[in-house]
Short mmCIF file of C-alpha atoms and ligand atoms in Angstrom, two decimals:
data_model
loop_
_atom_site.label_atom_id
_atom_site.label_comp_id
_atom_site.label_asym_id
_atom_site.label_seq_id
_atom_site.Cartn_x
_atom_site.Cartn_y
_atom_site.Cartn_z
CA MET A 1 -14.68 8.45 10.51
CA ARG A 2 -17.13 8.95 7.67
CA LYS A 3 -17.64 12.40 6.28
CA LEU A 4 -21.44 12.87 5.92
CA LEU A 5 -21.24 13.33 9.85
CA LYS A 6 -20.14 16.32 9.49
CA ASN A 7 -22.58 18.16 8.77
CA ILE A 8 -23.98 16.98 11.87
CA THR A 9 -25.88 19.14 15.41
CA ALA A 10 -22.88 20.17 18.05
CA SER A 11 -24.84 17.36 20.61
CA PHE A 12 -24.97 14.55 18.36
CA PHE A 13 -20.72 14.97 16.96
CA VAL A 14 -20.58 15.08 21.67
CA LEU A 15 -21.66 11.64 21.63
CA ILE A 16 -19.44 10.77 18.77
CA SER A 17 -15.73 12.05 20.44
CA ALA A 18 -17.12 10.57 23.18
CA PHE A 19 -18.41 6.94 20.80
CA SER A 20 -14.22 7.55 19.24
CA ILE A 21 -11.85 7.84 22.95
CA LYS A 22 -11.94 3.87 23.65
CA ALA A 23 -13.50 2.76 20.95
CA GLN A 24 -10.65 0.75 18.43
CA ASN A 25 -13.73 -1.33 15.92
CA PRO A 26 -14.19 -0.68 14.09
CA ILE A 27 -10.89 -0.34 12.52
CA ILE A 28 -11.26 1.63 9.65
CA GLN A 29 -13.65 5.08 9.54
CA THR A 30 -12.72 6.17 6.50
CA ILE A 31 -16.09 4.48 4.54
CA TYR A 32 -17.59 1.58 5.04
CA THR A 33 -15.95 -1.38 4.39
CA ALA A 34 -17.67 -5.13 4.99
CA ASP A 35 -16.57 -8.93 4.13
CA PRO A 36 -13.50 -9.28 5.89
CA ALA A 37 -11.14 -11.42 4.46
CA PRO A 38 -7.53 -10.97 6.22
CA MET A 39 -3.47 -12.93 5.09
CA VAL A 40 -1.25 -13.06 6.82
CA TYR A 41 2.16 -12.65 3.43
CA LYS A 42 5.70 -12.83 5.42
CA ASP A 43 5.35 -10.00 8.12
CA THR A 44 1.88 -8.33 7.36
CA VAL A 45 -1.36 -8.92 7.43
CA TRP A 46 -3.40 -7.77 4.92
CA LEU A 47 -6.81 -6.84 4.59
CA TYR A 48 -8.75 -7.78 1.58
CA THR A 49 -13.15 -6.12 1.67
CA GLY A 50 -16.45 -5.00 0.39
CA HIS A 51 -16.93 -1.54 0.11
CA ASP A 52 -20.50 -0.55 0.84
CA GLU A 53 -21.49 2.88 -0.62
CA ASP A 54 -22.47 5.69 1.71
CA ARG A 55 -25.62 6.09 2.67
CA SER A 56 -26.58 2.82 0.52
CA THR A 57 -30.03 0.94 0.84
CA TRP A 58 -28.85 -2.03 -0.10
CA PHE A 59 -25.49 -4.22 -0.78
CA THR A 60 -24.91 -1.90 -3.06
CA MET A 61 -20.81 -2.04 -3.30
CA LYS A 62 -18.67 -1.73 -6.71
CA ASP A 63 -15.34 -2.57 -5.89
CA TRP A 64 -13.01 -4.17 -2.68
CA ARG A 65 -10.79 -2.39 -0.82
CA CYS A 66 -6.78 -3.54 0.45
CA TYR A 67 -5.19 -2.39 3.93
CA SER A 68 -2.03 -4.09 5.50
CA SER A 69 -1.07 -3.48 9.55
CA THR A 70 1.92 -4.58 11.12
CA ASP A 71 0.74 -4.56 14.56
CA MET A 72 -2.86 -4.81 14.14
CA VAL A 73 -4.12 -1.53 15.77
CA ASN A 74 -2.86 1.23 12.69
CA TRP A 75 -3.72 0.07 9.43
CA THR A 76 -2.69 1.50 6.00
CA ASP A 77 -5.10 2.17 3.35
CA HIS A 78 -3.95 0.61 0.10
CA GLY A 79 -7.29 1.95 -1.70
CA SER A 80 -9.06 -0.41 -3.93
CA PRO A 81 -7.00 -2.24 -6.81
CA LEU A 82 -9.63 -4.34 -7.47
CA SER A 83 -13.35 -3.13 -8.36
CA LEU A 84 -16.57 -4.56 -10.80
CA LYS A 85 -14.51 -2.08 -13.48
CA THR A 86 -11.82 -5.20 -13.71
CA PHE A 87 -14.62 -8.13 -14.58
CA LYS A 88 -16.12 -7.27 -18.24
CA TRP A 89 -18.31 -8.97 -17.92
CA ALA A 90 -19.56 -7.99 -14.50
CA GLN A 91 -22.89 -5.75 -13.65
CA LYS A 92 -23.29 -4.86 -10.04
CA ASP A 93 -22.51 -6.17 -6.11
CA ALA A 94 -19.22 -6.46 -5.23
CA TRP A 95 -19.64 -8.60 -2.34
CA ALA A 96 -17.85 -10.96 0.33
CA GLY A 97 -14.14 -12.59 -1.31
CA GLN A 98 -10.56 -13.77 -0.23
CA CYS A 99 -7.05 -13.56 -1.22
CA ILE A 100 -4.75 -15.04 -0.92
CA TYR A 101 -0.61 -16.59 -2.07
CA ARG A 102 1.25 -18.64 -3.92
CA ASN A 103 3.56 -19.80 -6.01
CA GLY A 104 4.53 -16.19 -6.00
CA LYS A 105 1.24 -14.56 -6.61
CA PHE A 106 -1.89 -12.90 -5.13
CA TYR A 107 -5.85 -14.62 -6.11
CA TRP A 108 -8.46 -12.75 -5.40
CA TYR A 109 -11.68 -14.95 -5.31
CA VAL A 110 -14.81 -12.63 -5.82
CA PRO A 111 -18.72 -13.15 -6.88
CA MET A 112 -20.16 -10.49 -8.82
CA ASN A 113 -23.54 -9.72 -10.59
CA GLN A 114 -23.07 -11.02 -14.60
CA GLU A 115 -23.91 -9.14 -17.38
CA ASN A 116 -25.17 -10.96 -19.36
CA GLY A 117 -28.12 -11.71 -16.93
CA LYS A 118 -27.22 -15.02 -15.92
CA GLY A 119 -27.58 -14.24 -12.30
CA MET A 120 -24.07 -14.31 -9.59
CA ALA A 121 -20.61 -15.43 -10.74
CA ILE A 122 -17.24 -16.26 -9.07
CA GLY A 123 -14.17 -14.70 -10.18
CA VAL A 124 -10.80 -14.67 -9.92
CA ALA A 125 -8.42 -11.85 -10.37
CA VAL A 126 -4.61 -12.84 -10.09
CA SER A 127 -1.42 -9.56 -8.50
CA ASP A 128 2.24 -9.86 -8.35
CA ARG A 129 1.99 -7.28 -5.27
CA PRO A 130 -0.72 -7.58 -2.60
CA THR A 131 -1.63 -3.87 -2.77
CA GLY A 132 -2.57 -4.84 -6.81
CA PRO A 133 -2.84 -3.59 -9.67
CA PHE A 134 -5.43 -7.29 -10.56
CA VAL A 135 -6.04 -8.30 -13.32
CA ASP A 136 -9.36 -10.72 -14.05
CA ALA A 137 -6.85 -14.06 -14.87
CA LEU A 138 -9.55 -15.35 -16.79
CA GLY A 139 -11.93 -13.10 -18.58
CA LYS A 140 -14.94 -15.04 -18.51
CA PRO A 141 -16.26 -16.29 -14.74
CA LEU A 142 -14.08 -18.84 -12.53
CA VAL A 143 -17.82 -20.96 -10.92
CA HIS A 144 -20.77 -20.56 -12.51
CA SER A 145 -22.89 -23.39 -10.73
CA GLY A 146 -26.40 -21.56 -12.01
CA ASN A 147 -27.18 -21.04 -8.21
CA GLY A 148 -25.58 -18.37 -5.51
CA ASP A 149 -22.23 -18.10 -6.45
CA ILE A 150 -21.44 -15.98 -3.61
CA ASP A 151 -18.41 -15.14 -0.36
CA PRO A 152 -16.09 -17.93 -2.14
CA THR A 153 -13.47 -18.37 0.60
CA VAL A 154 -10.33 -21.07 -1.12
CA PHE A 155 -7.35 -22.81 1.42
CA ILE A 156 -4.49 -24.60 0.26
CA ASP A 157 -4.06 -28.06 2.92
CA ASP A 158 -0.89 -29.45 3.37
CA ASP A 159 -0.02 -30.80 0.40
CA GLY A 160 -0.46 -27.83 -2.44
CA GLN A 161 -4.41 -28.86 -2.79
CA ALA A 162 -6.88 -26.35 -2.28
CA TYR A 163 -10.17 -25.46 -2.51
CA LEU A 164 -12.15 -23.56 -3.26
CA TYR A 165 -15.86 -23.17 -1.22
CA TRP A 166 -18.73 -20.77 -1.41
CA GLY A 167 -22.37 -20.33 -1.64
CA ASN A 168 -25.98 -18.68 -1.03
CA PRO A 169 -27.89 -20.50 0.67
CA TYR A 170 -26.20 -23.83 -0.56
CA LEU A 171 -22.41 -25.07 0.38
CA LYS A 172 -20.26 -25.90 -2.74
CA TYR A 173 -16.49 -27.26 -3.25
CA VAL A 174 -13.62 -27.71 -5.99
CA LYS A 175 -11.07 -28.40 -5.75
CA LEU A 176 -8.55 -26.31 -7.54
CA ASN A 177 -6.06 -26.88 -10.24
CA GLU A 178 -2.71 -25.76 -8.42
CA ASP A 179 -2.54 -22.58 -11.28
CA MET A 180 -5.79 -21.80 -8.51
CA ILE A 181 -7.48 -20.54 -12.12
CA SER A 182 -8.79 -23.29 -12.87
CA TYR A 183 -10.15 -26.90 -11.36
CA SER A 184 -10.79 -30.24 -13.03
CA SER A 185 -13.43 -31.92 -10.59
CA ASP A 186 -16.60 -32.06 -10.64
CA ILE A 187 -18.62 -28.81 -8.25
CA VAL A 188 -19.58 -31.01 -5.30
CA ASN A 189 -22.44 -29.24 -3.27
CA VAL A 190 -22.37 -30.40 0.49
CA PRO A 191 -24.98 -31.92 2.29
CA LEU A 192 -26.24 -29.78 5.00
CA THR A 193 -27.34 -32.32 7.22
CA LYS A 194 -28.49 -30.93 10.80
CA GLU A 195 -25.94 -32.72 11.91
CA GLY A 196 -23.14 -30.97 9.99
CA PHE A 197 -24.97 -27.04 10.03
CA ASN A 198 -28.11 -27.68 12.54
CA VAL A 199 -30.79 -26.22 12.67
CA ARG A 200 -32.61 -22.77 11.48
CA TYR A 201 -33.84 -21.32 14.60
CA LYS A 202 -36.10 -18.92 11.74
CA ASP A 203 -36.84 -21.50 9.18
CA ALA A 204 -39.70 -19.63 7.00
CA ASP A 205 -37.49 -19.61 4.12
CA LYS A 206 -37.87 -23.28 4.83
CA ARG A 207 -33.48 -23.44 3.74
CA PRO A 208 -32.28 -26.83 4.74
CA SER A 209 -29.73 -26.08 7.74
CA SER A 210 -28.37 -23.12 10.00
CA TYR A 211 -26.16 -22.49 7.19
CA GLU A 212 -26.94 -19.08 6.01
CA GLU A 213 -23.29 -17.44 4.04
CA GLY A 214 -19.64 -16.76 4.08
CA PRO A 215 -17.94 -20.03 4.32
CA TRP A 216 -14.39 -19.34 5.82
CA LEU A 217 -11.85 -22.52 5.34
CA TYR A 218 -8.87 -23.60 7.26
CA LYS A 219 -6.98 -25.90 9.19
CA ARG A 220 -5.33 -25.93 13.33
CA LYS A 221 -4.31 -29.07 14.63
CA GLY A 222 -4.87 -31.70 11.91
CA LEU A 223 -8.53 -30.45 11.83
CA TYR A 224 -10.19 -28.23 9.49
CA TYR A 225 -12.67 -25.31 10.62
CA LEU A 226 -15.87 -23.67 8.55
CA LEU A 227 -16.73 -20.95 10.04
CA TYR A 228 -19.93 -19.37 8.83
CA PRO A 229 -23.84 -16.67 9.19
CA THR A 230 -25.87 -18.78 10.44
CA GLY A 231 -29.32 -17.73 11.69
CA GLY A 232 -31.07 -17.25 9.61
CA VAL A 233 -31.49 -13.01 9.45
CA PRO A 234 -30.29 -11.02 11.47
CA GLU A 235 -26.89 -14.27 11.41
CA HIS A 236 -24.89 -15.16 13.93
CA LEU A 237 -21.19 -16.82 13.94
CA ALA A 238 -21.35 -20.65 13.99
CA TYR A 239 -18.30 -22.73 12.95
CA SER A 240 -18.23 -26.51 11.81
CA THR A 241 -14.98 -29.03 11.44
CA SER A 242 -14.05 -32.28 9.48
CA THR A 243 -11.23 -34.09 10.26
CA SER A 244 -10.84 -33.68 6.13
CA PRO A 245 -11.03 -30.50 4.23
CA THR A 246 -14.86 -32.69 1.81
CA GLY A 247 -15.96 -32.79 5.27
CA PRO A 248 -18.82 -34.94 6.80
CA TRP A 249 -19.38 -31.26 8.51
CA LYS A 250 -19.72 -31.79 12.29
CA TYR A 251 -21.94 -28.76 13.82
CA ARG A 252 -20.05 -26.90 17.02
CA ASP A 253 -21.23 -24.00 18.02
CA THR A 254 -21.97 -20.47 17.99
CA ILE A 255 -18.81 -18.75 17.99
CA MET A 256 -20.90 -14.74 17.93
CA SER A 257 -23.79 -14.48 18.62
CA VAL A 258 -25.88 -12.14 16.65
CA ILE A 259 -24.19 -8.20 17.03
CA GLN A 260 -27.09 -6.52 15.44
CA LYS A 261 -24.60 -3.14 15.99
CA GLY A 262 -26.22 -0.86 14.33
CA GLY A 263 -28.88 -2.55 12.59
CA ALA A 264 -26.42 -4.80 10.59
CA PHE A 265 -27.88 -8.19 9.83
CA THR A 266 -24.91 -9.78 8.00
CA ASN A 267 -22.34 -10.85 9.70
CA HIS A 268 -18.77 -12.44 7.69
CA PRO A 269 -15.68 -14.02 9.28
CA GLY A 270 -11.92 -13.71 8.68
CA VAL A 271 -9.64 -16.20 11.01
CA ILE A 272 -5.78 -15.55 11.29
CA VAL A 273 -3.19 -15.94 13.58
CA TYR A 274 -0.62 -13.27 13.57
CA LYS A 275 2.97 -12.97 15.78
CA GLY A 276 1.55 -15.65 18.66
CA LYS A 277 -2.53 -13.85 18.52
CA THR A 278 -5.54 -15.70 16.46
CA TYR A 279 -8.20 -13.28 15.99
CA LEU A 280 -11.49 -13.20 14.44
CA PHE A 281 -12.68 -10.86 12.07
CA ASN A 282 -16.07 -9.48 11.67
CA HIS A 283 -18.56 -6.57 10.48
CA ASN A 284 -21.11 -4.73 11.51
CA GLY A 285 -23.92 -1.06 11.55
CA ALA A 286 -21.51 -0.13 14.24
CA LEU A 287 -19.77 3.44 13.40
CA PRO A 288 -21.81 5.99 13.29
CA GLY A 289 -24.77 6.14 10.35
CA GLY A 290 -23.74 2.54 10.27
CA GLY A 291 -26.28 -0.03 9.23
CA GLY A 292 -26.87 -2.68 7.72
CA PHE A 293 -26.03 -1.83 4.78
CA THR A 294 -22.92 0.03 5.68
CA ARG A 295 -21.13 -1.41 7.67
CA SER A 296 -17.76 -1.88 8.82
CA VAL A 297 -14.98 -4.65 10.02
CA CYS A 298 -14.27 -5.19 13.26
CA VAL A 299 -11.78 -7.56 15.28
CA ASP A 300 -10.75 -9.35 18.28
CA GLU A 301 -8.92 -11.44 20.27
CA PHE A 302 -9.88 -15.54 21.65
CA GLN A 303 -8.24 -18.19 21.70
CA TYR A 304 -8.65 -21.90 21.26
CA ASN A 305 -10.45 -23.62 24.40
CA PRO A 306 -7.97 -26.17 25.48
CA ASP A 307 -9.68 -29.10 23.02
CA GLY A 308 -9.59 -26.95 19.92
CA THR A 309 -12.69 -26.03 20.22
CA ILE A 310 -13.40 -22.28 19.50
CA PRO A 311 -14.91 -20.24 23.10
CA ARG A 312 -17.83 -17.58 22.27
CA ILE A 313 -16.28 -14.58 21.27
CA THR A 314 -18.03 -10.85 22.99
CA PRO A 315 -17.12 -9.16 20.20
CA THR A 316 -15.56 -4.93 21.95
CA VAL A 317 -15.67 -1.62 20.78
CA GLU A 318 -12.13 -1.74 22.44
CA GLY A 319 -10.91 -4.27 19.92
CA VAL A 320 -6.78 -5.47 20.42
CA SER A 321 -3.66 -4.43 22.18
CA SER A 322 -0.81 -3.57 19.48
CA VAL A 323 1.37 -6.71 19.10
CA SER A 324 4.47 -4.32 18.00
CA GLN A 325 5.65 -0.06 18.63
CA LEU A 326 4.79 2.23 15.52
CA ASN A 327 8.58 2.83 14.55
CA PRO A 328 8.22 6.87 13.28
CA TYR A 329 11.55 7.44 12.32
CA LYS A 330 10.80 5.74 8.87
CA ARG A 331 8.02 7.96 7.56
CA VAL A 332 4.72 6.69 8.50
CA GLU A 333 2.31 7.66 5.64
CA ALA A 334 -0.33 8.99 6.89
CA GLU A 335 -3.23 7.14 6.10
CA THR A 336 -2.08 4.90 8.85
CA ILE A 337 -4.70 5.28 10.98
CA ALA A 338 -6.56 3.50 14.19
CA TRP A 339 -8.92 6.13 14.36
CA GLU A 340 -9.45 9.43 12.78
CA VAL A 341 -12.72 11.26 12.83
CA GLY A 342 -13.11 13.72 10.04
CA VAL A 343 -10.89 12.68 7.36
CA GLU A 344 -10.96 10.88 3.83
CA THR A 345 -8.22 8.60 1.90
CA ALA A 346 -7.59 9.80 -2.23
CA SER A 347 -5.01 8.88 -4.57
CA ASP A 348 -2.84 10.89 -6.90
CA SER A 349 0.40 9.61 -9.15
CA ILE A 350 2.88 11.33 -7.37
CA ALA A 351 2.08 11.13 -3.35
CA GLY A 352 0.39 7.51 -4.00
CA MET A 353 -2.58 6.94 -1.64
CA TYR A 354 -3.07 10.11 1.09
CA VAL A 355 -4.69 12.08 3.41
CA THR A 356 -8.20 14.14 2.13
CA ASP A 357 -11.64 16.70 3.48
CA ILE A 358 -9.25 17.50 5.86
CA ASP A 359 -11.04 20.61 8.46
CA ASN A 360 -10.78 22.19 11.04
CA GLY A 361 -10.87 19.72 13.59
CA ASP A 362 -10.43 16.81 12.34
CA TYR A 363 -7.41 14.65 13.88
CA ILE A 364 -5.52 10.86 13.26
CA LYS A 365 -5.04 8.94 16.17
CA VAL A 366 -1.74 6.50 15.39
CA ARG A 367 -1.32 4.05 17.90
CA ASP A 368 1.73 3.16 20.04
CA VAL A 369 4.40 5.04 18.44
CA HIS A 370 7.78 4.27 19.70
CA PHE A 371 9.15 7.71 20.84
CA ARG A 372 12.93 7.63 21.32
CA ASP A 373 14.51 10.69 22.92
CA LYS A 374 16.36 12.00 21.00
CA ALA A 375 13.48 12.77 17.91
CA ASN A 376 12.90 16.50 18.55
CA TRP A 377 11.95 17.35 14.73
CA PHE A 378 7.95 16.30 12.61
CA GLU A 379 8.54 16.12 9.45
CA ALA A 380 4.98 15.87 6.83
CA ASN A 381 4.93 16.21 3.51
CA VAL A 382 0.84 17.86 2.15
CA ALA A 383 0.16 20.43 -0.42
CA SER A 384 -2.37 23.55 0.97
CA LEU A 385 -3.48 25.67 -1.68
CA SER A 386 -3.96 28.69 0.29
CA GLY A 387 -1.37 27.25 3.32
CA GLY A 388 -2.43 28.81 7.39
CA ALA A 389 -3.77 25.62 8.92
CA SER A 390 -0.83 24.06 10.91
CA ILE A 391 -1.24 20.07 12.43
CA GLU A 392 -0.82 19.70 16.27
CA ILE A 393 1.12 17.03 17.95
CA LEU A 394 -0.48 15.49 20.56
CA ILE A 395 0.34 12.29 22.88
CA ASP A 396 -1.73 9.85 24.64
CA SER A 397 -5.35 11.63 24.07
CA LEU A 398 -6.98 14.70 22.56
CA ASN A 399 -6.18 15.72 26.00
CA GLY A 400 -3.06 14.87 26.04
CA GLU A 401 0.47 16.77 26.27
CA LEU A 402 0.98 18.89 23.17
CA ILE A 403 4.48 18.63 21.48
CA GLY A 404 4.22 20.81 18.85
CA ALA A 405 2.03 21.99 16.25
CA CYS A 406 4.08 22.65 12.74
CA ASN A 407 2.30 25.25 9.96
CA VAL A 408 0.89 23.89 6.47
CA GLN A 409 2.08 26.82 4.00
CA SER A 410 0.66 26.94 1.21
CA THR A 411 2.35 24.64 -1.37
CA GLY A 412 0.65 25.95 -4.35
CA GLY A 413 -2.35 23.27 -5.34
CA MET A 414 -4.48 20.72 -3.07
CA LEU A 415 -1.44 18.10 -5.19
CA ASN A 416 1.84 20.31 -5.16
CA TRP A 417 3.64 17.68 -2.65
CA THR A 418 5.84 19.59 -0.20
CA LYS A 419 7.32 18.87 2.80
CA GLN A 420 6.80 21.05 5.55
CA SER A 421 8.94 20.67 9.95
CA CYS A 422 9.05 21.47 13.46
CA LYS A 423 9.67 21.51 15.61
CA VAL A 424 9.19 19.40 18.51
CA LYS A 425 9.49 18.89 22.02
CA LYS A 426 11.95 15.20 23.17
CA VAL A 427 9.39 12.12 24.69
CA LYS A 428 10.95 9.05 25.77
CA GLY A 429 8.84 4.79 25.62
CA GLY A 430 6.25 4.24 23.54
CA HIS A 431 3.27 7.20 23.15
CA ASP A 432 -0.37 6.98 20.96
CA VAL A 433 -0.23 9.86 19.15
CA TYR A 434 -2.68 11.69 18.12
CA LEU A 435 -2.10 14.48 14.50
CA VAL A 436 -4.67 17.06 15.21
CA PHE A 437 -5.05 19.91 12.36
CA LYS A 438 -6.53 22.80 12.30
CA GLY A 439 -7.21 26.02 10.84
CA GLY A 440 -9.86 28.57 8.96
CA GLU A 441 -13.05 27.80 6.58
CA GLY A 442 -12.77 25.00 4.28
CA LYS A 443 -11.11 22.14 3.01
CA LEU A 444 -7.44 22.86 4.36
CA PHE A 445 -4.72 20.78 3.26
CA ASN A 446 -3.75 17.45 2.12
CA PHE A 447 -1.40 15.58 3.87
CA ASP A 448 1.28 12.28 2.62
CA TRP A 449 3.50 11.03 5.55
CA TRP A 450 5.50 12.42 8.38
CA LYS A 451 8.01 11.31 10.10
CA LEU A 452 9.95 12.52 13.17
CA ASP A 453 13.27 13.60 13.15
CA SER A 454 16.56 14.61 14.98
CA LYS A 455 18.18 17.73 14.22
O1 FUB B 1 -21.61 -7.94 1.49
C1 FUB B 1 -22.62 -8.46 0.99
C2 FUB B 1 -23.39 -10.07 1.05
O2 FUB B 1 -23.41 -8.92 2.74
C3 FUB B 1 -22.70 -11.53 0.93
O3 FUB B 1 -21.12 -11.36 -0.02
C4 FUB B 1 -22.39 -11.49 2.21
O4 FUB B 1 -21.67 -12.84 2.60
C5 FUB B 1 -23.42 -10.82 3.45
O5 FUB B 1 -22.49 -10.20 3.88
#
């Protein structure tokens, strides 16, 4: 949970603990994340997000983030593989984007405000890996129509044709060439008719329809779905469908009402099917300290109605169930987290990503860990300047059974990584694991990974 909460009063802390007990949404607690763009690649969900700065009072966003999961409940932090610095021509506003795989490469489309003062434009970054590093594919914007070029969504149809939709207040699209970094046809303005996109319930700003921004395009059973935040502000999520990727679009319904949890007045849809289940990612302001400019990504499961329409989806605090169990006998990155309080993540050249900013009483919860009764050993890769700390391993709840306590001795420095281990009680079956950090004053240690073993 956000470090800025560490200095709050004891009574407020009780509130946060109560909030944490059942909470799985928002799914990332170490930083504020926004504008989710999930992507299924092979057996993993890759989640690309924006990043709201702490205490932000505007959409002050400088980089994008990447997370992954194979169970939908534990999310591994891959840091920031893309930032404004990647694009020489960008100045600010690292807003909503989307990443897609094609022909051995990952293409991440993102909007930014240009340094030349000509407003928002959409760039494309490319990488050989989902976690980057990503480089600017063009050295200049891919799209700059001069009017509201934000929030790209990208989709590749069964015939190989790729489409990029985007825009606020207008909705535009272009057919991308197979190289994914160019186009040969004109940019098309989608008619924002009442039939296609409904009417605004607030029309003070005289926009043409209820369509606002943040489109998300995909195809299911021959039907094209376009989801988007709509309203105006505060936004809710709605969708339109078409039998063609270029429309005409037919307005269908609201799918998620205004939630405004914590005062967030925007939202952003992202839909995937993973291990047979369908998920809607969105964002709210529900984390403590959250709000309209300090948002957090959430996920809920839904099922289509038999006629293919999308039901009203109620955002939950409990989130989703795991779709597979976590194997603790292989190295588990410390930054693989279902829920946490107090810690943050960082990276160095030796450990890669690691968990840091650990104070006495902070904890990490890892859900649905598959114990086999033979494991009696806990091993952790840690770095500590002063030692004198420990990792308590509890199962099922913060008040659950303590199956071990692993002392963390000094390794001579906060980036001197060493394996330390301890005996744990043998346990069987699926359990949530709570790693609770204990020690004295100040930052206790850094934490790279852990695993179970038998000795
Ligand atoms: O996150 C910055 C902007 O806020 C996005 O581009 C919009 O979709 C809204 O979520």
